[in-house]
mmCIF file of C-alpha atoms in Angstrom:
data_model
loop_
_atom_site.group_PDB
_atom_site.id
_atom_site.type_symbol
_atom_site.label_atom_id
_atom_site.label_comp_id
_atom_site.label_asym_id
_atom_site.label_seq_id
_atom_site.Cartn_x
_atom_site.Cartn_y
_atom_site.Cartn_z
ATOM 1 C CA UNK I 1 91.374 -87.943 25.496
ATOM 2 C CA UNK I 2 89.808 -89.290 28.386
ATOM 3 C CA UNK I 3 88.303 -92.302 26.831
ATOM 4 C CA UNK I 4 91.526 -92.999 25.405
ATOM 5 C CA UNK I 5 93.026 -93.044 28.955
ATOM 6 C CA UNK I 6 90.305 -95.647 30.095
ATOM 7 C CA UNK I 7 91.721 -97.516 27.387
ATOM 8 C CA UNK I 8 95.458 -96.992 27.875
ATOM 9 C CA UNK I 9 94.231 -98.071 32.164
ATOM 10 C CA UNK I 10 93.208 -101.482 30.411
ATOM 11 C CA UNK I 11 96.325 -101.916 28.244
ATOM 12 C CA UNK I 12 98.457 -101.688 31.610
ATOM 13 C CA UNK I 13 96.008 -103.738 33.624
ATOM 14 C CA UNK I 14 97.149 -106.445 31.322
ATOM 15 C CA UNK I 15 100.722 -105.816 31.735
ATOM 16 C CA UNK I 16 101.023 -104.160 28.189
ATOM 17 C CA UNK I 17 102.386 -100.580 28.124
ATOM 18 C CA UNK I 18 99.601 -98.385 28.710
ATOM 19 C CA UNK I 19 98.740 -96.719 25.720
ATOM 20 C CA UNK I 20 95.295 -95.976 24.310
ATOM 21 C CA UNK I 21 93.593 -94.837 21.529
ATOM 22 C CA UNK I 22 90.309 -93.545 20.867
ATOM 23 C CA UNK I 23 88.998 -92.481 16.950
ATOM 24 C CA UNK I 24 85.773 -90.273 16.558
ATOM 25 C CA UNK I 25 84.032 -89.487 13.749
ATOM 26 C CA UNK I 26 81.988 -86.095 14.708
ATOM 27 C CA UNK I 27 80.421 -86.195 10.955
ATOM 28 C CA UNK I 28 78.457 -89.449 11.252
ATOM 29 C CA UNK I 29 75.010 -88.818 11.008
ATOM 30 C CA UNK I 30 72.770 -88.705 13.886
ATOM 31 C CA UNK I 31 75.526 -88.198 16.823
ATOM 32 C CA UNK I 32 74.758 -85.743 19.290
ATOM 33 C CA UNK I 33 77.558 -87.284 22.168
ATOM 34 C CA UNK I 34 81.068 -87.851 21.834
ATOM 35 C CA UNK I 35 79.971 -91.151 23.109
ATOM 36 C CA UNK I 36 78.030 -91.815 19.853
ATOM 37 C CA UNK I 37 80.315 -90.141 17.747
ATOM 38 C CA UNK I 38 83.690 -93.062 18.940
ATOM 39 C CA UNK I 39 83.988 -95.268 15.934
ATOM 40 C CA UNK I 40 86.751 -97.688 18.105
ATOM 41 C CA UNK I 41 88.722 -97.942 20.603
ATOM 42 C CA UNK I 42 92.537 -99.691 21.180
ATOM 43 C CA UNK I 43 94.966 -100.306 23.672
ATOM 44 C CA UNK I 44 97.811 -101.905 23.265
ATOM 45 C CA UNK I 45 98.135 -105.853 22.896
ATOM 46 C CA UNK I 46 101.739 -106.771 21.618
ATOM 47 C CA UNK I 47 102.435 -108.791 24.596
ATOM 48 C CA UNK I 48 98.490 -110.308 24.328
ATOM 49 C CA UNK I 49 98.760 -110.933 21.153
ATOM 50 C CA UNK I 50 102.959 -111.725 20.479
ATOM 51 C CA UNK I 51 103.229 -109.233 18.004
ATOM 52 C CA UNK I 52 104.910 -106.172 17.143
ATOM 53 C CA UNK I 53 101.704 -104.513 15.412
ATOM 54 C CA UNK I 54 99.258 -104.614 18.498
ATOM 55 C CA UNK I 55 100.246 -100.868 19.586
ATOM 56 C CA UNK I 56 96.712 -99.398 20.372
ATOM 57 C CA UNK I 57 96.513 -97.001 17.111
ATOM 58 C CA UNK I 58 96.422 -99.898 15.042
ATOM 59 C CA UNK I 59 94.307 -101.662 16.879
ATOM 60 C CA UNK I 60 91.325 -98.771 16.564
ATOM 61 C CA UNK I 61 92.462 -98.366 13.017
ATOM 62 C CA UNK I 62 91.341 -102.022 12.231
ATOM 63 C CA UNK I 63 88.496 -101.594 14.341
ATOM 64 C CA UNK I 64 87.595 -97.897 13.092
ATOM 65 C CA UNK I 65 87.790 -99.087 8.986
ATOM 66 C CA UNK I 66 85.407 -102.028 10.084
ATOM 67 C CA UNK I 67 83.020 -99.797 11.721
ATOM 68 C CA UNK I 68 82.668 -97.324 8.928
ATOM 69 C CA UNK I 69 82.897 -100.484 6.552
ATOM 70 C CA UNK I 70 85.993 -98.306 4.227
ATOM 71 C CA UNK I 71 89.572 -98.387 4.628
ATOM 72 C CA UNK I 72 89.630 -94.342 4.640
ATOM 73 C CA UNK I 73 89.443 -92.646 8.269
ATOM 74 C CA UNK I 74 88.202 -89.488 6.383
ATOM 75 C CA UNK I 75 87.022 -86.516 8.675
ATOM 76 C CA UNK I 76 88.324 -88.632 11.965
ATOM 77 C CA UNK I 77 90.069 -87.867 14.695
ATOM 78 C CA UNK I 78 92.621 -90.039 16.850
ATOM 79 C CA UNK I 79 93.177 -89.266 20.403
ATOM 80 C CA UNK I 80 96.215 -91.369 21.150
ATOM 81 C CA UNK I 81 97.823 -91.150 24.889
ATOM 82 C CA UNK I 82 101.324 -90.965 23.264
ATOM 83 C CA UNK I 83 103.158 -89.706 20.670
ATOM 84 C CA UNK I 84 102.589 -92.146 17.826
ATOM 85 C CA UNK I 85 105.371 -93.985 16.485
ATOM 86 C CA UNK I 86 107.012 -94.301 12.841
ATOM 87 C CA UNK I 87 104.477 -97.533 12.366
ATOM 88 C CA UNK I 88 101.391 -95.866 13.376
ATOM 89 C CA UNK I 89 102.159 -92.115 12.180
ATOM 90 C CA UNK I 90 102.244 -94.143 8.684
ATOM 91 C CA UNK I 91 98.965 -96.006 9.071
ATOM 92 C CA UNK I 92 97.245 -93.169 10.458
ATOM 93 C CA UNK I 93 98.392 -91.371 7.158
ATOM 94 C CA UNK I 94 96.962 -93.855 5.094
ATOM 95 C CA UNK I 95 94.077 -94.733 6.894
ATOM 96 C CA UNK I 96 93.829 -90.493 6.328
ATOM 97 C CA UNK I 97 92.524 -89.142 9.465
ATOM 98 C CA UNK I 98 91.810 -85.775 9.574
ATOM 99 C CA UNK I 99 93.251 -84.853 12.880
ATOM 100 C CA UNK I 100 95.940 -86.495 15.384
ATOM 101 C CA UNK I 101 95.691 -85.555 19.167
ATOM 102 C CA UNK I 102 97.909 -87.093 21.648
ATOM 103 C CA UNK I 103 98.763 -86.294 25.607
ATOM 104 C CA UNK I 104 102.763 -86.717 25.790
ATOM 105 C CA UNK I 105 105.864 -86.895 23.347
ATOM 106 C CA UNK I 106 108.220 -90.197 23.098
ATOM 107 C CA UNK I 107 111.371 -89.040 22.474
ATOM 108 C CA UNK I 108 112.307 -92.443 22.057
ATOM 109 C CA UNK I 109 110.357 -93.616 18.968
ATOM 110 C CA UNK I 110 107.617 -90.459 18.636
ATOM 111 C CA UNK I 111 107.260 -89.928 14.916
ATOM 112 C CA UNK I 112 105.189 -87.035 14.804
ATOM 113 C CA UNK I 113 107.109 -84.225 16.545
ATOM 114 C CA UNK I 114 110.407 -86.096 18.501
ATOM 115 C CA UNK I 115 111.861 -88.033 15.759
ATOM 116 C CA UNK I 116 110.625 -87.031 12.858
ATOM 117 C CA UNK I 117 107.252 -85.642 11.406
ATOM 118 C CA UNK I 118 105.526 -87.846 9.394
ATOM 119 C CA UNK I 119 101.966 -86.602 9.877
ATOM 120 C CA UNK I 120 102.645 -83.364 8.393
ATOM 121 C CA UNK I 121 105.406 -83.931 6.233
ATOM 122 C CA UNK I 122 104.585 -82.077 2.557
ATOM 123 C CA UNK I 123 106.273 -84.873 0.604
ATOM 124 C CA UNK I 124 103.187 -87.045 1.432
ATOM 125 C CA UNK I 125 99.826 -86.766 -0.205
ATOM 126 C CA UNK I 126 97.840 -86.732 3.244
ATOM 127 C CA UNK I 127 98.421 -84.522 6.530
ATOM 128 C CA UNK I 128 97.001 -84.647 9.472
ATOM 129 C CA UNK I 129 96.208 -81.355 11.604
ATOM 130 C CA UNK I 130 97.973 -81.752 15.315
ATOM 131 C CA UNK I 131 97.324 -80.761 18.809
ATOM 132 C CA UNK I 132 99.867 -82.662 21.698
ATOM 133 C CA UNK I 133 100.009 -82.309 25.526
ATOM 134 C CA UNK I 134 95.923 -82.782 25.936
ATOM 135 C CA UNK I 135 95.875 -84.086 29.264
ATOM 136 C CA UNK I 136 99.971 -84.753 29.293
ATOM 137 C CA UNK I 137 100.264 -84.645 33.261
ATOM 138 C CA UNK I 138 97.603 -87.487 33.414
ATOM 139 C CA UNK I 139 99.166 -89.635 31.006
ATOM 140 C CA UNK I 140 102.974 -88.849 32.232
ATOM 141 C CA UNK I 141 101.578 -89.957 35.505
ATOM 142 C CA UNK I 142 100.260 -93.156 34.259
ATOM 143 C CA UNK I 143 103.111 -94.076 32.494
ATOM 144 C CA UNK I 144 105.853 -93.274 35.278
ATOM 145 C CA UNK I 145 103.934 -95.448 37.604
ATOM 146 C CA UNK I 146 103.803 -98.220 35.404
ATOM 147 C CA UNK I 147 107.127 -97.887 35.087
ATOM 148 C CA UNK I 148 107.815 -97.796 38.325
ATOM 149 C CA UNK I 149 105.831 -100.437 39.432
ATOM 150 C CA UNK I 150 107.532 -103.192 36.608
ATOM 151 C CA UNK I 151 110.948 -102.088 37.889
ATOM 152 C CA UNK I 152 109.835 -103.043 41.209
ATOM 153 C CA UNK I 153 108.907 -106.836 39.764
#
């Protein structure tokens, strides 16, 4: 969780929402580190990139399915700062990682435990195993000062 801080850090020093994500695989073949075991990392980039789909989950998806050169996640884990939303709860289901992690709920749009729960919902043919509040006081605190610092602007 705290590599996908660092990356959330560099989503809000580019004025995006600070959100990161960070997928390991701890199967691949040869890893002995976590280090060596991150298949991709993502921040968020909807204001970089002017689109709705550049929330940081998606972004390591991409980057995670061209890494292990297949569009399955299998055996992965994300670490996500946040609570994913309905968007990303649904393309981590069918990118089927094994195992969501994230620091802090979003009762605004969280799709995994505030809203609704799509990651372990039995109608689906995947579920993902989930662990929250990793880390939630460091991640609350980055968010409310982000916050806090736009309202001031």
């Amino acid at each position: 969780m705290g590599l996908a801080l660092e990356e959330a850090r560099r989503a809000g020093d580019l004025g995006e929402v600070p959100i990161g994500c960070v997928i390991v695989d701890p199967s691949r073949p040869g890893t002995d580190s976590l280090e060596e075991q991150v298949v991709a990392r993502g921040h968020n980039l909807t204001r970089k990139k002017r689109t709705p789909l550049g929330h940081a989950e998606l972004v390591a998806i991409e980057a995670a399915a061209e890494s292990v050169d297949y569009e399955r996640l299998l055996g992965c884990t994300a670490y996500v700062t946040v609570e994913p939303c309905f968007m990303c709860a649904g393309a981590l289901v069918h990118a089927r990682v094994d195992r969501v992690v994230w620091g802090v709920r979003d009762p605004k749009f969280g799709a995994c435990a505030s809203l609704g729960n799509v990651l372990s919902d039995p109608r689906l043919n995947h579920r993902a195993r989930l662990c929250e509040g990793v880390l939630a006081d460091d991640v609350r605190e980055l968010l409310v000062s982000f916050f806090r610092e736009r309202r001031k602007k």
